[in-house]
Coordinates of N, CA and C in Angstrom, one line a residue:
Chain A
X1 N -16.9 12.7 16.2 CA -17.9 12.7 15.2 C -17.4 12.0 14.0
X2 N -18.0 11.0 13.2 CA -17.7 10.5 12.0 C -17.4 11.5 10.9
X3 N -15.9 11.2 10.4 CA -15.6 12.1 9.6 C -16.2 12.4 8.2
X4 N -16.8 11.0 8.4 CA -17.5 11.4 6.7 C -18.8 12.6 6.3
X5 N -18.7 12.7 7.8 CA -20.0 14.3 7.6 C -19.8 15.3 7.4
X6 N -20.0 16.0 7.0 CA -19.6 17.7 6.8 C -20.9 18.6 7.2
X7 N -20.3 18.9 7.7 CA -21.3 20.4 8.1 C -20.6 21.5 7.1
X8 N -21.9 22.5 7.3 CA -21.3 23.9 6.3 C -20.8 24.5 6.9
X9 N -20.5 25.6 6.2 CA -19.9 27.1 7.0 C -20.7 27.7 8.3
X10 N -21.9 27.2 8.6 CA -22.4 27.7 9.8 C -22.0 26.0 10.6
X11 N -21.8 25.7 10.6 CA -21.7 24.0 11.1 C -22.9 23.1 11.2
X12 N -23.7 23.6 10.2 CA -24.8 22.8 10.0 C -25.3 21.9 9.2
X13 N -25.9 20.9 8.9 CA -26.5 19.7 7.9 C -27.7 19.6 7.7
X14 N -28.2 19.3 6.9 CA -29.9 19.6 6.6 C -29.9 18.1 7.2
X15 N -30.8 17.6 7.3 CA -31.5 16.5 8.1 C -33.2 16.0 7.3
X16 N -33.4 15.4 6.8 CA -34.5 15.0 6.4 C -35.0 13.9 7.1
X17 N -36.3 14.0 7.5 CA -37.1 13.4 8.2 C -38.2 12.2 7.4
X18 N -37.8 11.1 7.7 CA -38.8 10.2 6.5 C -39.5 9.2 7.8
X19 N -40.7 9.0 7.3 CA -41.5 8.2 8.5 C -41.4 6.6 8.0
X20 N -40.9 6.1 9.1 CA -39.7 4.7 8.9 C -41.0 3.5 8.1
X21 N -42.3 3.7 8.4 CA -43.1 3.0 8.4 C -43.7 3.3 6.8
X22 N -44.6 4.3 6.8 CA -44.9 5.2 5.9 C -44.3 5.5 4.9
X23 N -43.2 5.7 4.8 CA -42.0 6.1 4.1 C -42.2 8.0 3.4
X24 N -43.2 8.4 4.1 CA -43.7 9.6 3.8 C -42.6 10.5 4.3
X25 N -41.9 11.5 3.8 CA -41.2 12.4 4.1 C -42.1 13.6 4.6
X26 N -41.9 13.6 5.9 CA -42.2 14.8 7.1 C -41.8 16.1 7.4
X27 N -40.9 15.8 7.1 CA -39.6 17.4 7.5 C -38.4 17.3 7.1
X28 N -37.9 18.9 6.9 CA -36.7 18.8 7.1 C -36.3 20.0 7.6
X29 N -34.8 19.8 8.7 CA -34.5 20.5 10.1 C -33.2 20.5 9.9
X30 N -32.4 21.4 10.2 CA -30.6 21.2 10.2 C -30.4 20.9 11.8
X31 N -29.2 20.2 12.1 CA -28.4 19.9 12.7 C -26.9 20.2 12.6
X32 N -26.7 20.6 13.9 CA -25.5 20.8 14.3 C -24.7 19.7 15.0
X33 N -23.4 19.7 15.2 CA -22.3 18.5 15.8 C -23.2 17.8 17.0
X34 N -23.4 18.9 17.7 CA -24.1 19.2 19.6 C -25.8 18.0 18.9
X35 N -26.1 18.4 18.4 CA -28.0 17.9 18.1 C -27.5 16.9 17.5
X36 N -26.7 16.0 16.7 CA -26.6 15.2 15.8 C -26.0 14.2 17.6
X37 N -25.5 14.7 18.0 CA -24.6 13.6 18.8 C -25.6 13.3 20.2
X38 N -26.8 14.6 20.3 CA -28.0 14.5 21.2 C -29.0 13.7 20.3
X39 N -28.7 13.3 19.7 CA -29.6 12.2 18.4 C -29.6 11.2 18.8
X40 N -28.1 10.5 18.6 CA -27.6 9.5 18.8 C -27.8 9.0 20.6
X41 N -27.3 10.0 20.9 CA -27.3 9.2 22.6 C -28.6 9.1 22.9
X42 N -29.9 9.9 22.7 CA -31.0 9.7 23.3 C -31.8 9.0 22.5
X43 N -31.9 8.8 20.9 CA -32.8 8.4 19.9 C -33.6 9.1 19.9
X44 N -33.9 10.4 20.0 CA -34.4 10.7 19.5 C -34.3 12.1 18.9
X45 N -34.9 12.4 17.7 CA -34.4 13.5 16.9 C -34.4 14.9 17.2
X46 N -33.2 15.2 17.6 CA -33.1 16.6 18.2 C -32.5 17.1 17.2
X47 N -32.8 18.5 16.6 CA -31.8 19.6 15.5 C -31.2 20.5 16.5
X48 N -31.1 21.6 15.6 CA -30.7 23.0 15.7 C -31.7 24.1 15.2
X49 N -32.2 24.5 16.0 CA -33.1 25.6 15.5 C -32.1 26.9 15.3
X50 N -31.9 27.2 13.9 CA -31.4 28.5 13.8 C -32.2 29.8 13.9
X51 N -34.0 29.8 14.0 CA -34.6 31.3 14.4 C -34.1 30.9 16.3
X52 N -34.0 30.3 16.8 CA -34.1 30.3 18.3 C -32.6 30.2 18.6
X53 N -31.9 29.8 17.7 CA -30.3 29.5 18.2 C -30.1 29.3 18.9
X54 N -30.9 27.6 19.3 CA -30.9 26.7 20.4 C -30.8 25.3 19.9
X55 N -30.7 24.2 20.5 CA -30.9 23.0 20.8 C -32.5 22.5 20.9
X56 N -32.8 21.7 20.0 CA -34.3 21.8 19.7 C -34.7 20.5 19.8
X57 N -35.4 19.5 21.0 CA -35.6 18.2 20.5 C -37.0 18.3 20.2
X58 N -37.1 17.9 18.8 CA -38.5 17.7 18.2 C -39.6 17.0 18.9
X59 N -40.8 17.9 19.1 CA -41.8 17.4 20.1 C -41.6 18.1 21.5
X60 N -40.6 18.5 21.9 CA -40.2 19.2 23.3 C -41.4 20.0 24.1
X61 N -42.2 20.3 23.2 CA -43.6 20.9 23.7 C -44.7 20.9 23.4
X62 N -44.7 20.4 22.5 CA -46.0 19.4 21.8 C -45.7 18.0 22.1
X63 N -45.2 17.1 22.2 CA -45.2 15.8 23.1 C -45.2 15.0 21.3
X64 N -44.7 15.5 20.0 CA -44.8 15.1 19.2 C -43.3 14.8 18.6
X65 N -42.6 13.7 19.8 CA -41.4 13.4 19.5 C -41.4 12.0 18.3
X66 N -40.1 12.4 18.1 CA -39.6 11.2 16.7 C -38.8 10.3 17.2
X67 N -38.7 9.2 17.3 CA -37.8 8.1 17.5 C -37.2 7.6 16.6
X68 N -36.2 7.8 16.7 CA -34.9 7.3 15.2 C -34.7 6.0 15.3
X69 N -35.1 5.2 14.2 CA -35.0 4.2 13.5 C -33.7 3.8 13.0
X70 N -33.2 4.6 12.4 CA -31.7 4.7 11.3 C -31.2 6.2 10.9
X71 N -30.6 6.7 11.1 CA -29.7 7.8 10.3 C -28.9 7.0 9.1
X72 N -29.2 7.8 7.6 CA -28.3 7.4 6.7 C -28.0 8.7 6.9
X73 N -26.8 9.1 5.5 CA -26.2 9.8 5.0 C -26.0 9.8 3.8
X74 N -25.7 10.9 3.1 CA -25.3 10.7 1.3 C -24.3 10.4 1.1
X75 N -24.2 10.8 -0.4 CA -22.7 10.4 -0.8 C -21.7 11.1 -1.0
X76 N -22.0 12.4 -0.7 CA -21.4 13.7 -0.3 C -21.0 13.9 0.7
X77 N -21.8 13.0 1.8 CA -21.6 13.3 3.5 C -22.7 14.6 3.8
X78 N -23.1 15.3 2.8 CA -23.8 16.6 3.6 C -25.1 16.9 3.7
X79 N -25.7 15.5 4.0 CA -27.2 15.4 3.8 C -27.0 14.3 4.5
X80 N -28.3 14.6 5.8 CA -28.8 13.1 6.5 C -30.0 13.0 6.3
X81 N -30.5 11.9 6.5 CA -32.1 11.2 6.3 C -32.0 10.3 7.5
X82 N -32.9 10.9 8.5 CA -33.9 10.0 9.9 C -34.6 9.3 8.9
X83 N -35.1 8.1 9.7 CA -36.1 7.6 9.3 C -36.6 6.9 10.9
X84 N -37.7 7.8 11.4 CA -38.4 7.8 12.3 C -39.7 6.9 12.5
X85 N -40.2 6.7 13.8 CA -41.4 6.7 14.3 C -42.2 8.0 15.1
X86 N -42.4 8.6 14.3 CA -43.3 9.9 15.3 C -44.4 9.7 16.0
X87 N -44.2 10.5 17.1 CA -45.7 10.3 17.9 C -46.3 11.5 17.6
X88 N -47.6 11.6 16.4 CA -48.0 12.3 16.3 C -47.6 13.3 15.3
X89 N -48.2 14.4 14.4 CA -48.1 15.1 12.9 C -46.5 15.7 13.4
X90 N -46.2 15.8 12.0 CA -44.7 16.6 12.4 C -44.4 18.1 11.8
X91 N -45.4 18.6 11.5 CA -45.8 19.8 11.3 C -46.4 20.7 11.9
X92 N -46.4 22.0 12.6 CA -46.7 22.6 13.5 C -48.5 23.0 13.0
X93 N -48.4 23.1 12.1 CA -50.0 23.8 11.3 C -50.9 22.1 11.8
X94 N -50.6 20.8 12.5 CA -51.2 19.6 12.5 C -51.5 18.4 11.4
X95 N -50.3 19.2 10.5 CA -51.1 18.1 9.4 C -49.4 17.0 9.6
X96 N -49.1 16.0 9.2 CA -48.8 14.8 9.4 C -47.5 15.0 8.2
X97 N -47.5 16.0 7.8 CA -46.2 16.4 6.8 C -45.9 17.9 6.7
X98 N -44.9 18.4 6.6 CA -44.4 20.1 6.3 C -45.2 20.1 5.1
X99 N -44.7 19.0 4.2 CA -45.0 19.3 2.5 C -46.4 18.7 2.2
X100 N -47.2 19.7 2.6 CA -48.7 19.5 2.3 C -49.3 20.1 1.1
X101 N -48.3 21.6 1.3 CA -48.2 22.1 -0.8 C -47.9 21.7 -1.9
X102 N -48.2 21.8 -3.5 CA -47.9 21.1 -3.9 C -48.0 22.3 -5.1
X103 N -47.0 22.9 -5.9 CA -46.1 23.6 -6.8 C -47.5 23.0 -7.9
X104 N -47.7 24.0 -9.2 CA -48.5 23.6 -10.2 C -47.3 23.5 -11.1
X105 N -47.5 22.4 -12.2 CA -46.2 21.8 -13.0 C -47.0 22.1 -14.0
X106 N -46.0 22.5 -15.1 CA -46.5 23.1 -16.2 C -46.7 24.5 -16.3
X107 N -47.0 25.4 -15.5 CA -47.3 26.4 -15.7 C -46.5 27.4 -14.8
X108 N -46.2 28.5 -15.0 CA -44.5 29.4 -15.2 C -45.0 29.5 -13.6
X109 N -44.3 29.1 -12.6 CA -44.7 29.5 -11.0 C -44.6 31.0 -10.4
Chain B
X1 N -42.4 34.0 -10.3 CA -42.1 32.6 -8.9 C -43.2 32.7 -7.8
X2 N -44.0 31.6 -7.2 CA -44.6 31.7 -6.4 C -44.0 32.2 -5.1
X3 N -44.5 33.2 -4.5 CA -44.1 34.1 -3.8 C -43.6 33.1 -2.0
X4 N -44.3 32.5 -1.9 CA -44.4 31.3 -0.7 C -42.8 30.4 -0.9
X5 N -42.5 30.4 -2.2 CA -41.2 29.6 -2.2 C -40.1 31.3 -1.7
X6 N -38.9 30.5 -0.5 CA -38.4 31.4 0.1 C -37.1 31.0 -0.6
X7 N -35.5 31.0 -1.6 CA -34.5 31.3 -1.4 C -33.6 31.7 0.0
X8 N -32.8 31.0 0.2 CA -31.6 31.3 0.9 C -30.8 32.6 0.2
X9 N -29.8 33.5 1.6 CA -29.1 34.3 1.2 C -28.3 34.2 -0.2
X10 N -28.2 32.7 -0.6 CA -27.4 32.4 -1.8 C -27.9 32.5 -3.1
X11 N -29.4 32.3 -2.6 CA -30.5 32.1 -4.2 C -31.1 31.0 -3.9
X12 N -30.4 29.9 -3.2 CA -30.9 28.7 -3.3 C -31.9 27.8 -2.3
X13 N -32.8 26.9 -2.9 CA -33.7 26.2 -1.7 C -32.8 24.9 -2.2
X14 N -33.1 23.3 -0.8 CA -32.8 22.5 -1.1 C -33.8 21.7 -1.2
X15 N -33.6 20.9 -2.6 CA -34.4 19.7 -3.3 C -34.5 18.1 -2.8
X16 N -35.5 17.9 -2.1 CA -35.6 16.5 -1.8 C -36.1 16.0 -3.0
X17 N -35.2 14.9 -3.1 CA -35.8 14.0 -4.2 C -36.7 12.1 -4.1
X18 N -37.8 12.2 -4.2 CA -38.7 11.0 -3.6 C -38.7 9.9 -4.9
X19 N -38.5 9.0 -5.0 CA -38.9 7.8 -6.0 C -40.8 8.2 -5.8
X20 N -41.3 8.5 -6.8 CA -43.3 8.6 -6.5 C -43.4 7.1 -6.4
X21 N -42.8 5.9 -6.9 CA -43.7 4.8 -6.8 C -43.1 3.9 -5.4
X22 N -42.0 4.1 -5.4 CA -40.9 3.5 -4.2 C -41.0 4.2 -2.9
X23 N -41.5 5.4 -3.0 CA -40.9 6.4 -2.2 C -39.7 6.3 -1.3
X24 N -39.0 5.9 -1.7 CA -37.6 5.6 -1.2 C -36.9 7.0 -1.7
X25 N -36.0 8.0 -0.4 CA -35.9 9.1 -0.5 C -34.2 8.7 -1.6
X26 N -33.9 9.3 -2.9 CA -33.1 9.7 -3.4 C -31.6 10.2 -3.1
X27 N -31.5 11.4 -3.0 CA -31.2 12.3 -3.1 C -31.6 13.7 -2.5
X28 N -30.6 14.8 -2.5 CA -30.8 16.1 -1.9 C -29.8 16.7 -2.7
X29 N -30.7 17.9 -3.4 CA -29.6 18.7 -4.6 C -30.2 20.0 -4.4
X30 N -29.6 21.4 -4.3 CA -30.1 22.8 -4.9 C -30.8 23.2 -5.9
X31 N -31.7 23.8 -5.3 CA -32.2 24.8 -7.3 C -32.3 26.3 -6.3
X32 N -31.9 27.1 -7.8 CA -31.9 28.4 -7.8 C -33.6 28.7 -8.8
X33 N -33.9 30.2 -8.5 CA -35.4 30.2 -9.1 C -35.1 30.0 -10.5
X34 N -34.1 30.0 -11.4 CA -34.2 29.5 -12.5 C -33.9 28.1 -13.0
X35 N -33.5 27.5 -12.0 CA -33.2 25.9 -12.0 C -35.0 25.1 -11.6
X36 N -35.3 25.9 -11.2 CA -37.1 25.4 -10.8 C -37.7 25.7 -11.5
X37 N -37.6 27.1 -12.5 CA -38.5 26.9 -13.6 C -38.6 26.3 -14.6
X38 N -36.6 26.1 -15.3 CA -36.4 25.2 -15.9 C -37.5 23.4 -15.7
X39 N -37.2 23.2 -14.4 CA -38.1 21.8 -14.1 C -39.7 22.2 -14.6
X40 N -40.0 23.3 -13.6 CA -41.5 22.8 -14.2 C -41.6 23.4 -15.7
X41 N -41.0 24.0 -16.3 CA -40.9 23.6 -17.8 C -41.1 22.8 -18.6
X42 N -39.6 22.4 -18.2 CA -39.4 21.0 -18.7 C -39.9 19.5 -18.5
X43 N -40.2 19.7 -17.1 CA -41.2 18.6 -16.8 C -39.7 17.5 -16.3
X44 N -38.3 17.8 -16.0 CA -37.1 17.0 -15.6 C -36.8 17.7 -14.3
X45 N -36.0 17.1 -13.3 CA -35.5 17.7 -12.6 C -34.5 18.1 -13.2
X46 N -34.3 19.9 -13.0 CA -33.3 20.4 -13.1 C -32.7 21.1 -11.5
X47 N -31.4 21.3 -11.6 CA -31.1 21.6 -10.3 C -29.8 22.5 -10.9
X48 N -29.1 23.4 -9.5 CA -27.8 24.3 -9.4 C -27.0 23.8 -8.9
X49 N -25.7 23.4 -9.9 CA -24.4 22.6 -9.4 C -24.2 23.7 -8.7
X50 N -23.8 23.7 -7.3 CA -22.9 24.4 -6.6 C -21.3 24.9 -6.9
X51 N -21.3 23.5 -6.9 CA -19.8 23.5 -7.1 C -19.1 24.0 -8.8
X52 N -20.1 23.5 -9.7 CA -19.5 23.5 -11.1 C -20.0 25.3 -11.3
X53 N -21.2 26.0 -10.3 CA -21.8 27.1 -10.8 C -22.4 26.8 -12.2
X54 N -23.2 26.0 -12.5 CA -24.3 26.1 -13.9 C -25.4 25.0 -13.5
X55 N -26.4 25.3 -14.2 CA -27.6 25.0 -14.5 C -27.2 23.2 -14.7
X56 N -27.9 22.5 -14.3 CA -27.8 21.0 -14.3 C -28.9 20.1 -14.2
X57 N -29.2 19.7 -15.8 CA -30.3 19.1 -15.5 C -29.7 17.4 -15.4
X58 N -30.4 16.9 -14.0 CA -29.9 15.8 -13.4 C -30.1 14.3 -14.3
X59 N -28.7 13.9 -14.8 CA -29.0 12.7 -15.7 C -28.7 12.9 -17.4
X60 N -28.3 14.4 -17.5 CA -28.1 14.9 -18.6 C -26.6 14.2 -19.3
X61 N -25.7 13.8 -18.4 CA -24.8 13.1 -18.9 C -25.2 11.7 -18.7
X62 N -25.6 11.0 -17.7 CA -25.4 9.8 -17.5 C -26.9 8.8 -18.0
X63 N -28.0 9.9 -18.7 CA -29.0 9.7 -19.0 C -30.2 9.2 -18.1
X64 N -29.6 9.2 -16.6 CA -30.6 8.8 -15.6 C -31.0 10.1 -15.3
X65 N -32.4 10.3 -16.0 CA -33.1 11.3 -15.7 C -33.8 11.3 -15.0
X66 N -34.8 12.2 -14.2 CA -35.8 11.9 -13.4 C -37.0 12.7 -13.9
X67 N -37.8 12.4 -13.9 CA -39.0 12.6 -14.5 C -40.1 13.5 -13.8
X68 N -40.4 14.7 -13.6 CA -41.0 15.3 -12.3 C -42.5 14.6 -12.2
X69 N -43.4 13.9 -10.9 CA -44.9 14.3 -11.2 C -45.7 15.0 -10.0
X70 N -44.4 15.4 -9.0 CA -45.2 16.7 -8.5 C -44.4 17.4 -7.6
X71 N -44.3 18.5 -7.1 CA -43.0 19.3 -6.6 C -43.9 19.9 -5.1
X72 N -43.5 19.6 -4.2 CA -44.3 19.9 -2.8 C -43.2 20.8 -2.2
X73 N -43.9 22.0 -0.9 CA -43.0 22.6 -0.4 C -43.7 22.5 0.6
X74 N -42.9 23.2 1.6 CA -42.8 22.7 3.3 C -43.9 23.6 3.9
X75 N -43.9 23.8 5.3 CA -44.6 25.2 6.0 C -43.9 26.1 5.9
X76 N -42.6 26.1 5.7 CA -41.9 27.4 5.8 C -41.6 28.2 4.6
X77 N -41.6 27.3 3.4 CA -41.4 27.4 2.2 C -39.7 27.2 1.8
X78 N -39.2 27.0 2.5 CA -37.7 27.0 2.5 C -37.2 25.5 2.3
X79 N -37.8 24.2 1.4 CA -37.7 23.0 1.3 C -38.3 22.7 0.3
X80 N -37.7 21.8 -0.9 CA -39.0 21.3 -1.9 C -38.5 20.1 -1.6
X81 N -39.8 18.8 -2.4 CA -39.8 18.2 -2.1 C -40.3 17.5 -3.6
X82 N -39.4 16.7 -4.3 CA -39.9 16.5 -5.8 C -40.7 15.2 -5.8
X83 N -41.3 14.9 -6.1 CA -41.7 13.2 -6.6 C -41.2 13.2 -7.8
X84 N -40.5 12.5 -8.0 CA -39.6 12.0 -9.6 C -40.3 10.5 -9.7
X85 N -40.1 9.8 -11.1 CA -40.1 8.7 -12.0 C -38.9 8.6 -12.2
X86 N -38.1 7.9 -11.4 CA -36.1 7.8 -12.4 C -36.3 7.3 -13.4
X87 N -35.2 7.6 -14.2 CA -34.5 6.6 -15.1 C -33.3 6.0 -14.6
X88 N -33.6 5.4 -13.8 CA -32.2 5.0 -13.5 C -31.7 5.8 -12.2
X89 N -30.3 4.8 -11.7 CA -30.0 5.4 -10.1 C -29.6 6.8 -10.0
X90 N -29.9 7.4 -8.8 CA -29.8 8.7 -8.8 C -28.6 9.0 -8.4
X91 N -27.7 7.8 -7.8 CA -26.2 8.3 -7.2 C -25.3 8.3 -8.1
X92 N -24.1 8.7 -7.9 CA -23.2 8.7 -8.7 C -22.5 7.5 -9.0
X93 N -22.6 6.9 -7.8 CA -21.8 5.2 -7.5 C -22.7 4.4 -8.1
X94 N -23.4 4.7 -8.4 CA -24.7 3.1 -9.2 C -25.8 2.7 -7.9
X95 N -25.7 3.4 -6.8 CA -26.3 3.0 -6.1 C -27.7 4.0 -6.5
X96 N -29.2 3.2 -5.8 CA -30.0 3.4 -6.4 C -30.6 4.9 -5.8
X97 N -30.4 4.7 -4.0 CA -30.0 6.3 -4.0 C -29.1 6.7 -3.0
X98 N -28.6 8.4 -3.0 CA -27.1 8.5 -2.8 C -26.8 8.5 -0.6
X99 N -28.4 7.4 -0.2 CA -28.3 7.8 1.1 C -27.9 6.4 1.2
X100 N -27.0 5.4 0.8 CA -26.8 4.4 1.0 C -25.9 3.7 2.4
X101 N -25.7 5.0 3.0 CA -25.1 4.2 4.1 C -25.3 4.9 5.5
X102 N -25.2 4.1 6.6 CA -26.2 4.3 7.9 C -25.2 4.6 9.2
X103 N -25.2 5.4 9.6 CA -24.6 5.9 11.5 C -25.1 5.0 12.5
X104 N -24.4 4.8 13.0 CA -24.5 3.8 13.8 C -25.4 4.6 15.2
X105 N -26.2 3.6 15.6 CA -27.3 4.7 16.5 C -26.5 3.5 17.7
X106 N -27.0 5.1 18.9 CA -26.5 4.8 20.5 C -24.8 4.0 20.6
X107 N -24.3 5.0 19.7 CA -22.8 5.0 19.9 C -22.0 6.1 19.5
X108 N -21.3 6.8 20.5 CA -20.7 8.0 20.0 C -20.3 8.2 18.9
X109 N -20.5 8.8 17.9 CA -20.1 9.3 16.4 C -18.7 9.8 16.1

């Protein structure tokens, strides 16, 4: 694995999902060593589900897989960003983004 | 605090940071609940150094501030997602943002 990554204390990396086209940010999913290196060999975006503490390739049963375009990384190493082609919303509720909410600014939350 | 935004065991959620006119993704920084009220306060991104432990409003030294114009959260609630106005680059290196460099896809890592 490239050393410049760092996983945390549970061996995981948040993963941000940005739509390669769109540039709309979709999700975001941690990854582990195992899902980051099932990324790469297959192209397409697999995490780590920590409620299931399994190996998770996004879409696996919804047919709403991501095709990886590019993996960057920061400048910390502990943050990646996909930038995909999905087939289909990447939110389980159907809408085409996680972050469909939107926080009121200005006023004490 | 809106009850829908979830904290980690630590205090903390993680901050995607979006260019609103570029949407070219940033950055990825912590806020703790008083690091997010500070922002929608103040109307800046503020965030939680980890490392330093204090309150850090981003740009406060180097004057590249970011400018909030709307703060989105995920389905889980465990993700925000800021649309900022920079002032300037959000990385530390002068790069414009801190995901400047790419993994090489379909080759072991």
């Amino acid at each position: 694995m490239n050393e410049e990554i760092k996983f945390d204390a549970q061996g995981l990396i948040p993963a941000i999902v940005q739509d390669a086209n769109t540039r709309q940010v979709l999700m975001c999913a941690y990854m582990n060593a195992e899902s980051l290196q099932a990324t790469l060999d297959s192209g397409y975006a697999t995490f780590w589900s920590r409620r299931r503490q399994k190996l998770w390739r996004k879409g696996e049963t919804s047919g709403h897989v991501q095709q990886v375009r590019e993996i960057r990384y920061d400048c910390d190493g502990d943050t990646l960003l996909l930038l995909v082609v999905p087939q289909g919303p990447a939110c389980h509720t159907g809408e085409t983004s996680c972050f469909y909410r939107t926080l009121s600014l200005g006023v004490r939350a």
